Tab-separated table of C-alpha atoms and ligand atoms in Angstrom:
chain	number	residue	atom	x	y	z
A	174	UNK	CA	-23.671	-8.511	-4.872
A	175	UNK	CA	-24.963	-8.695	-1.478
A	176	UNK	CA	-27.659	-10.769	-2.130
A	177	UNK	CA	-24.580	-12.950	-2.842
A	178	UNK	CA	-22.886	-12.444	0.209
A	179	UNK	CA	-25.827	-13.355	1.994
A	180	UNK	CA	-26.418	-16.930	-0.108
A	181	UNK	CA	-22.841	-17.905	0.655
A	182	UNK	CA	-23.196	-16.504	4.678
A	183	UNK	CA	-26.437	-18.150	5.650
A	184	UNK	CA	-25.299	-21.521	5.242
A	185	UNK	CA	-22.055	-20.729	7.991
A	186	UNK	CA	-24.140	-18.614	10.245
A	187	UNK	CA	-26.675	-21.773	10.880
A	188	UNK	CA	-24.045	-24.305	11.927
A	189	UNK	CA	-22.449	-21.647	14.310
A	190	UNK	CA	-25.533	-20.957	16.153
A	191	UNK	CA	-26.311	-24.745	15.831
A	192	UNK	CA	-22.849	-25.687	17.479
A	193	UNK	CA	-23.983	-22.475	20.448
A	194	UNK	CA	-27.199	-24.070	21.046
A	195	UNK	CA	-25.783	-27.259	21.630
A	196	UNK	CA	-23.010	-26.455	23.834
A	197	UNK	CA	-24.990	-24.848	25.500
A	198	UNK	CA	-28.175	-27.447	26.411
A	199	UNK	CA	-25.320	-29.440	26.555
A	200	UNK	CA	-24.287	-27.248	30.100
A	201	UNK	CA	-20.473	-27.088	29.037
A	202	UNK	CA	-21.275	-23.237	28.398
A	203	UNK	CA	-22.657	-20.332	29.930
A	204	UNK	CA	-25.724	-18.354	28.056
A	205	UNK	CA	-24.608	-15.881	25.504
A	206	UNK	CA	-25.471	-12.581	27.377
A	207	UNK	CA	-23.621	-14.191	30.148
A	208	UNK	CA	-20.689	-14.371	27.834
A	209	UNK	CA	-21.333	-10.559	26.287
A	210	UNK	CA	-21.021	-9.209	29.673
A	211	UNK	CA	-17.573	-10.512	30.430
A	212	UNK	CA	-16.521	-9.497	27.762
A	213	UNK	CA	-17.434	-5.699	28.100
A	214	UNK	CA	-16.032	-5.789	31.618
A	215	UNK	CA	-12.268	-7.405	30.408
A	216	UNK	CA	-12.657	-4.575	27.933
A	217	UNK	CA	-13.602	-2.088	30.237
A	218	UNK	CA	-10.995	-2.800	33.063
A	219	UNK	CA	-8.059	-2.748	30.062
A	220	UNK	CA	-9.338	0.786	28.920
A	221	UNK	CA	-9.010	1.391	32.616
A	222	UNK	CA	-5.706	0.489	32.783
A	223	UNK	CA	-4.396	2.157	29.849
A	224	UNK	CA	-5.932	5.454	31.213
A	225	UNK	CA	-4.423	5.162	34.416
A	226	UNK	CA	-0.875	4.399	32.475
A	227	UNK	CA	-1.512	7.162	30.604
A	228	UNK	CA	-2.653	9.711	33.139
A	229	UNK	CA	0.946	8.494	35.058
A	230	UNK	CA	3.291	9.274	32.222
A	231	UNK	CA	1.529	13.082	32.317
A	232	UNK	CA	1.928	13.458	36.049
A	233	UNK	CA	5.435	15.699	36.691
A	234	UNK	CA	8.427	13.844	37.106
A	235	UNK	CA	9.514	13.418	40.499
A	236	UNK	CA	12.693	11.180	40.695
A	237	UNK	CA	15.955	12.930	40.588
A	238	UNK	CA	19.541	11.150	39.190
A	239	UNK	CA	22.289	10.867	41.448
A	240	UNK	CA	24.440	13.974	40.523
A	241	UNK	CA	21.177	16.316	41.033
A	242	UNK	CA	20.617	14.024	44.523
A	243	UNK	CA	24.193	14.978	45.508
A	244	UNK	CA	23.640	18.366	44.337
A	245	UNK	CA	20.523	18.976	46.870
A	246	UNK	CA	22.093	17.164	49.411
A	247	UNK	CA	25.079	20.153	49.249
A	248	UNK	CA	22.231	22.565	49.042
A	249	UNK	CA	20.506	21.616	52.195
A	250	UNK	CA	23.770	21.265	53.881
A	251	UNK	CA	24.855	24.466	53.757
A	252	UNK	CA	21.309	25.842	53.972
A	253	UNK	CA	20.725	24.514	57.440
A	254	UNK	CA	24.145	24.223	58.890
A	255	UNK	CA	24.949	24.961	62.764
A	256	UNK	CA	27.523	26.654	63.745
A	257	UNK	CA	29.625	27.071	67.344
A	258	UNK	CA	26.703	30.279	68.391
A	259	UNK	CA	23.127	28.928	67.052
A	260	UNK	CA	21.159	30.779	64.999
A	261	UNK	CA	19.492	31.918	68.082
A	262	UNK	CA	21.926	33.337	69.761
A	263	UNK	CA	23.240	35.558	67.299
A	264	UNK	CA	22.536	37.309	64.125
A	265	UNK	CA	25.433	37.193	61.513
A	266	UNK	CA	25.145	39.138	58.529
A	267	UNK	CA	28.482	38.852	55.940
A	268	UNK	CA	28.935	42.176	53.782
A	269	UNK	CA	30.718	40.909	50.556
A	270	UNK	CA	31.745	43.463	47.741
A	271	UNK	CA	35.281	44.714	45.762
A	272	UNK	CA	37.580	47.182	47.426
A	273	UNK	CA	36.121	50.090	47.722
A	274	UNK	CA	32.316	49.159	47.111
A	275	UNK	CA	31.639	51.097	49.640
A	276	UNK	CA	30.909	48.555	51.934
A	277	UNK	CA	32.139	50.250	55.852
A	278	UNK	CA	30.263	53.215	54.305
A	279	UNK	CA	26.886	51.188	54.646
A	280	UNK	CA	27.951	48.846	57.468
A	281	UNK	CA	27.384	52.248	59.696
A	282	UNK	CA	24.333	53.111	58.601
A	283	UNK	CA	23.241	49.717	59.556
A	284	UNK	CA	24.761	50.204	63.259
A	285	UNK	CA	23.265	53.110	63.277
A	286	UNK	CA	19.241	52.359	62.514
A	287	UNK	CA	19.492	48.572	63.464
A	288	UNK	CA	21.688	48.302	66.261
A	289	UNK	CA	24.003	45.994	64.623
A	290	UNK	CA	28.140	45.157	65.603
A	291	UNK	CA	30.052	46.475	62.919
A	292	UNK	CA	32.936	44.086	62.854
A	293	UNK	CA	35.934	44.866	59.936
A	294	UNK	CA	37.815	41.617	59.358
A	295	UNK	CA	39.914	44.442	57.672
A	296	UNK	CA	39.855	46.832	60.830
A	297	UNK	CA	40.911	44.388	63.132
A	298	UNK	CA	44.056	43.182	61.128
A	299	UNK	CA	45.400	46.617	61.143
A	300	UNK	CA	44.627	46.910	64.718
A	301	UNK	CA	46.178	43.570	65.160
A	302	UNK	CA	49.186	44.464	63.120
A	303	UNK	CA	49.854	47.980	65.258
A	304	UNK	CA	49.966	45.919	68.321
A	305	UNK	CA	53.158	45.592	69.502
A	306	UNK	CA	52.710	42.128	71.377
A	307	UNK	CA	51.481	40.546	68.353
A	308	UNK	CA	53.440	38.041	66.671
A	309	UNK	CA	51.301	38.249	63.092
A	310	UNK	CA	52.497	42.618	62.755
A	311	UNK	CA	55.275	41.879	59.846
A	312	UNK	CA	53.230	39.163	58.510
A	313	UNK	CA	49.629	40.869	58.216
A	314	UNK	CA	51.114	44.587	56.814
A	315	UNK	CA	52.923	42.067	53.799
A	316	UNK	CA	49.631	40.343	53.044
A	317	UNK	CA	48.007	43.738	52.919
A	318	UNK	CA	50.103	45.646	50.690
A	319	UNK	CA	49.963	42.667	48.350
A	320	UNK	CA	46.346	42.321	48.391
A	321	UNK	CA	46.773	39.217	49.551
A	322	UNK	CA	44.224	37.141	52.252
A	323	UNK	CA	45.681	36.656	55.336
A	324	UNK	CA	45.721	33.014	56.769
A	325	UNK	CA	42.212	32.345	58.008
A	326	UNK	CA	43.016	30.984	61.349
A	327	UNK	CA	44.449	35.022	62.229
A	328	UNK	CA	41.520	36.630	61.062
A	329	UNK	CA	38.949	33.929	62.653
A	330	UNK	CA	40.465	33.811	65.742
A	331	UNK	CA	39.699	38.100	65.735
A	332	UNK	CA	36.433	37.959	64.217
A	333	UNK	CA	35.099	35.315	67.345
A	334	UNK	CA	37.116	37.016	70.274
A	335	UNK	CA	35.698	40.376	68.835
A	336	UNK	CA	31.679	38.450	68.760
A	337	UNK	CA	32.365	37.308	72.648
A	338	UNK	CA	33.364	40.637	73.550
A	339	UNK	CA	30.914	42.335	72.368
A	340	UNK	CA	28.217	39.905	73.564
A	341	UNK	CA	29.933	40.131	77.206
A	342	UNK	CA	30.235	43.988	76.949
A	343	UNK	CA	26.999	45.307	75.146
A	344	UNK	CA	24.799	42.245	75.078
A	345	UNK	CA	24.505	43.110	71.558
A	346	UNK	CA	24.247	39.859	69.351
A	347	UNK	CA	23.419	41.166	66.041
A	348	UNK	CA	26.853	41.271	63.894
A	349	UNK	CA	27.680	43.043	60.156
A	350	UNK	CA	31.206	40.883	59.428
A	351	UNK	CA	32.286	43.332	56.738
A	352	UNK	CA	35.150	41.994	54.353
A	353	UNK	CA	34.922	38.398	55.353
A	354	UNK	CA	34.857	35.704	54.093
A	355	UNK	CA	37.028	36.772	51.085
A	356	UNK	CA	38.022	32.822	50.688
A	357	UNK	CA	36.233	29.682	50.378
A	358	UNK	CA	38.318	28.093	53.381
A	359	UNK	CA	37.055	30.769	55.427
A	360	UNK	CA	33.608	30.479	54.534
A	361	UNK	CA	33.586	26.612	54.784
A	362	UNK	CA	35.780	27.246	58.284
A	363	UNK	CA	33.466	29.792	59.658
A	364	UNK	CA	30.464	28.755	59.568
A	365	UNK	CA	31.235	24.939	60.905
A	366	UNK	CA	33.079	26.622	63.755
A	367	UNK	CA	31.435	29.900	64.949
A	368	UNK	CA	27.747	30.661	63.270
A	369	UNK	CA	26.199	30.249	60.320
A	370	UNK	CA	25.213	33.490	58.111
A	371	UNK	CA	21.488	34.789	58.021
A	372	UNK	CA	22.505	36.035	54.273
A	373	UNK	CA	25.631	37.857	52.251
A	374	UNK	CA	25.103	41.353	51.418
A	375	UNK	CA	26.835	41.931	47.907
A	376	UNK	CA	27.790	44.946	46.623
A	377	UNK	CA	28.020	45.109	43.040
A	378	UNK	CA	30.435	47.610	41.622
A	379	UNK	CA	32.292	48.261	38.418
A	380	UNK	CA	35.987	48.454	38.760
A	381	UNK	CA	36.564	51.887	37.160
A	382	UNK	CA	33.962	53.276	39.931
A	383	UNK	CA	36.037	51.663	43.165
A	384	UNK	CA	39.219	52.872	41.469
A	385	UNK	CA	38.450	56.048	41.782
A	386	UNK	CA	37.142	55.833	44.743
A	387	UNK	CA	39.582	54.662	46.583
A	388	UNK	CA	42.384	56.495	44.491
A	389	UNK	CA	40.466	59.911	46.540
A	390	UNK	CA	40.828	58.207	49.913
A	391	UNK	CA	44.424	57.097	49.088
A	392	UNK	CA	45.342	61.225	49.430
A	393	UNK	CA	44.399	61.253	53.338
A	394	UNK	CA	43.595	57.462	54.783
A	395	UNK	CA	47.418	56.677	55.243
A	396	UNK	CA	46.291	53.003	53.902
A	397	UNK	CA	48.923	50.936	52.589
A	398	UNK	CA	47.265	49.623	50.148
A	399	UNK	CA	45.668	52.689	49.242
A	400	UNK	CA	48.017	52.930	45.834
A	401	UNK	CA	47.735	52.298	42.166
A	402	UNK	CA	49.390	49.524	42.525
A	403	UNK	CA	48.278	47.493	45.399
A	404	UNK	CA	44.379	48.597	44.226
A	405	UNK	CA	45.206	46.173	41.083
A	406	UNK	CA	46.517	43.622	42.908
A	407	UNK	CA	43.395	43.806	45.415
A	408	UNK	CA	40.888	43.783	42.344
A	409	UNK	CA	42.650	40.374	41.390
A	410	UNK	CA	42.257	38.985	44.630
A	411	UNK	CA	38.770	40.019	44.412
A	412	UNK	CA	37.577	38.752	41.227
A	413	UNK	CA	39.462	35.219	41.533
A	414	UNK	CA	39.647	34.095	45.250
A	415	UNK	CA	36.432	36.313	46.845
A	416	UNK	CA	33.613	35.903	43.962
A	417	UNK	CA	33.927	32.301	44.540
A	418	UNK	CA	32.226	32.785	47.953
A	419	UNK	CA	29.491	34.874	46.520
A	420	UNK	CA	28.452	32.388	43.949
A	421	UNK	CA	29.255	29.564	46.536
A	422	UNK	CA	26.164	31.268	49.164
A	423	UNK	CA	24.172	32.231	46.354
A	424	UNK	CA	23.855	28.244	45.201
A	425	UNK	CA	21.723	28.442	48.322
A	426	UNK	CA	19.473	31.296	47.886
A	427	UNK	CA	21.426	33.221	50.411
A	428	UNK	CA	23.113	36.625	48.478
A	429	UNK	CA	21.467	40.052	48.311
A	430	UNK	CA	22.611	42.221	45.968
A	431	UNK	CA	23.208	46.175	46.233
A	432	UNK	CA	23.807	48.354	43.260
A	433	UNK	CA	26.423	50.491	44.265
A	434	UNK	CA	27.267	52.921	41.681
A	435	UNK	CA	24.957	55.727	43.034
A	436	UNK	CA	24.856	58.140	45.488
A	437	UNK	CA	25.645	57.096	48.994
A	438	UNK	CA	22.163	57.844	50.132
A	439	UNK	CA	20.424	55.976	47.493
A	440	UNK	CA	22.804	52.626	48.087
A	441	UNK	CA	21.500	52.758	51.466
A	442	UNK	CA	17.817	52.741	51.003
A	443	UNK	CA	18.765	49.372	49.183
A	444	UNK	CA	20.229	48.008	52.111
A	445	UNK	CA	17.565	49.531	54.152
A	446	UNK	CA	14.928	47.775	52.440
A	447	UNK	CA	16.929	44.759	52.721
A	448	UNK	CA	17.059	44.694	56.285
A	449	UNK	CA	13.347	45.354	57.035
A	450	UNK	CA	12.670	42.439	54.341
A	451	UNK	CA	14.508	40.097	56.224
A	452	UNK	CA	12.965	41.181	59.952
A	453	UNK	CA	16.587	42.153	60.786
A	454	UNK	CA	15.381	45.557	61.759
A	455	UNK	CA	14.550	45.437	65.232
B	1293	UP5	N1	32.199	55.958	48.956
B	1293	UP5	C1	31.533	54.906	49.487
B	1293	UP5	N2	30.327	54.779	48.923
B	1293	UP5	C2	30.211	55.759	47.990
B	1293	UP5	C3	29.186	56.144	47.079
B	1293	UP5	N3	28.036	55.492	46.999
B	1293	UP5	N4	29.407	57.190	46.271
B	1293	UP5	C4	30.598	57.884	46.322
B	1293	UP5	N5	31.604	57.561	47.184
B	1293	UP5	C5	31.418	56.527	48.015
B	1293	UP5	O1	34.374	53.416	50.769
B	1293	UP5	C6	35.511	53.695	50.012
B	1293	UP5	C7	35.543	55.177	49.623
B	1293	UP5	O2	34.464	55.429	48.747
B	1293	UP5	C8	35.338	56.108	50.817
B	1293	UP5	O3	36.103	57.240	50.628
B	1293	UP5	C9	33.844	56.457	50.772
B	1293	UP5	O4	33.551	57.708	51.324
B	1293	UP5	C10	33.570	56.407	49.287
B	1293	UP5	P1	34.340	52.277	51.902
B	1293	UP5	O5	33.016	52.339	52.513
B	1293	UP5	O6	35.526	52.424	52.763
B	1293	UP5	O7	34.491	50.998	50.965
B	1293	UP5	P2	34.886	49.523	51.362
B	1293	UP5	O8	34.113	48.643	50.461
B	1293	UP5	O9	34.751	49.297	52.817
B	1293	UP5	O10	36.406	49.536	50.915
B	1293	UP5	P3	37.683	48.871	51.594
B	1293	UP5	O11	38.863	49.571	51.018
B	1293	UP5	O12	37.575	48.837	53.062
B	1293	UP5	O13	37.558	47.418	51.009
B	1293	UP5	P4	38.499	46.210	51.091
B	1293	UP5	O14	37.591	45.079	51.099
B	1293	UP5	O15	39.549	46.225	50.058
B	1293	UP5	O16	39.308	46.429	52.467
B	1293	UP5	P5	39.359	45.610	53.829
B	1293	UP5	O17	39.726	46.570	54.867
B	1293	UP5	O18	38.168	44.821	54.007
B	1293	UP5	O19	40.579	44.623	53.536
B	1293	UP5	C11	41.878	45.105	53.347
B	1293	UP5	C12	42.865	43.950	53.220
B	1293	UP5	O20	42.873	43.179	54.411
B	1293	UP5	C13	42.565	42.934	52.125
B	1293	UP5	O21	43.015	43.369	50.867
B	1293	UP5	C14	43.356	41.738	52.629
B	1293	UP5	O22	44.726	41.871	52.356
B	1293	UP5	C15	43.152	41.832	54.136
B	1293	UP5	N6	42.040	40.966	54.592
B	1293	UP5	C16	42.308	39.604	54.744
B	1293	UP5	O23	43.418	39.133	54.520
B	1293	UP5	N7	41.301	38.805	55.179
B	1293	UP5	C17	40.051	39.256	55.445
B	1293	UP5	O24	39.187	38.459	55.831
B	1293	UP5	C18	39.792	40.638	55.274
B	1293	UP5	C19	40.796	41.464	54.845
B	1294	MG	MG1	36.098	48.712	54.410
């Protein structure tokens, strides 16, 4: 059989090294090892490129589509906003959570061990609404006994005149805004016009807990909205307009949670810890 093969081979193997010769004395040709080595280096710079094709399609992806470009761009935004104070001048820290988290309960620990400004968006409505040269008294005591959120230009316009003073008076420029902002509009409003928050500290509390909470402090605060019923109207409020916010700062890395259904003492070294994490301590 091969003996065969060979018989029938021999005959086609002499007229193709004939034909090489001749081209070749003929000088239309380079010599054969001439023609060996080009070909090992075209094969050798196509392995090359198929490795380096190769080795690209396994590095990570690093283009991004338009909705996750938009997306970032939101991100940074409110990341690295400025407000009307910089960031240098003062320290804002907002104090999120549902009625009766417990959340003015903390907020003077804080002023206590960090020096902080303890500033109530809550506080200074009522105190707005007991002044008698105010024009916003009827208006603020019927948002608060529905458990409503009063319009944000009242409650800004406190919150900044309340930062000045304090910064005039005490020099102190290091503020808790507890209660605020309970409304995207406010949040947005805020920190475009008067600083931009270091972080939001959220407490996290299940309803049942604040109910009765606040249910006990009903029988001597004199709160308006201290009652059964305005409690469930606040919880609504809560859940649907002021959650919003929280997931809102938390799209930029900027909510720290608290675990509030424990002892008073034991919420605090949360927040403690929080504060000394973040350098807001001294
Ligand atoms: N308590 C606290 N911690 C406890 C713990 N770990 N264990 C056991 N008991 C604990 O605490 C509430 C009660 O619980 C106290 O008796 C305390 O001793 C006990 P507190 O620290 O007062 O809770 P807090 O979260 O501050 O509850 P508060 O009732 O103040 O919360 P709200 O957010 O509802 O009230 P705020 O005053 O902020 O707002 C009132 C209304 O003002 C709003 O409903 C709204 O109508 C209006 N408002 C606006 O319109 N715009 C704003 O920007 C802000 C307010
Ligand atoms: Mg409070």
């Amino acid at each position: 059989m091969f003996a065969l093969r060979r018989q029938l081979l021999r005959p086609a193997r002499g007229t193709l090294n004939a034909l090489s010769r001749r081209a070749y004395s003929a000088g239309r040709q380079e010599p054969p090892k001439m023609r060996y080595f080009a070909l090992v280096a075209v094969l050798g710079s196509g392995a090359f490129v198929l490795a380096a094709n190769s080795l690209d399609r396994k590095k990570p992806k690093t283009e991004i589509t338009e909705e996750e470009y938009e997306r970032e761009k939101q991100r940074n935004k409110l990341k690295y906003k400025q407000g009307a104070f910089g960031s240098d001048e003062v320290s804002v820290v907002f104090v999120l959570g549902g009625p009766g988290a417990g959340k003015g309960t903390q907020c003077a620990n804080i002023v206590n061990d960090f020096g902080f400004v303890h500033l109530s968006a809550g506080d200074l409505l009522r105190e707005e609404q007991k002044n008698p040269d105010s024009k916003y008294g009827e208006l603020i005591a019927s948002y608060i006994r529905e458990g409503k959120i009063v319009p944000q230009e009242i409650t800004i316009a406190l919150l900044q005149k309340a930062m000045k003073q304090a910064i005039a008076d005490k020099g102190i420029t290091k503020f808790l805004v507890d209660g605020f902002p309970r409304k995207m509009d406010q949040a947005i409003k805020f920190e475009d016009e008067v600083a931009v928050s270091k972080f939001t500290l959220f407490f996290e509390c299940p309803e049942q807990v604040m109910l009765k909470r606040l249910l006990e402090r009903g029988k001597s605060s004199g709160r308006t909205d201290d009652n059964a019923e305005s409690i469930k109207k606040r919880f609504r409020t809560f859940e649907e307009t002021s959650m919003p916010v929280v997931k809102y700062f938390e799209t930029a890395d900027k909510v720290e949670k608290v675990h509030c259904d424990q002892p008073k003492d034991k919420v605090y070294q949360q927040v403690r810890d929080i504060f000394i994490r973040k350098g807001l301590d001294k």
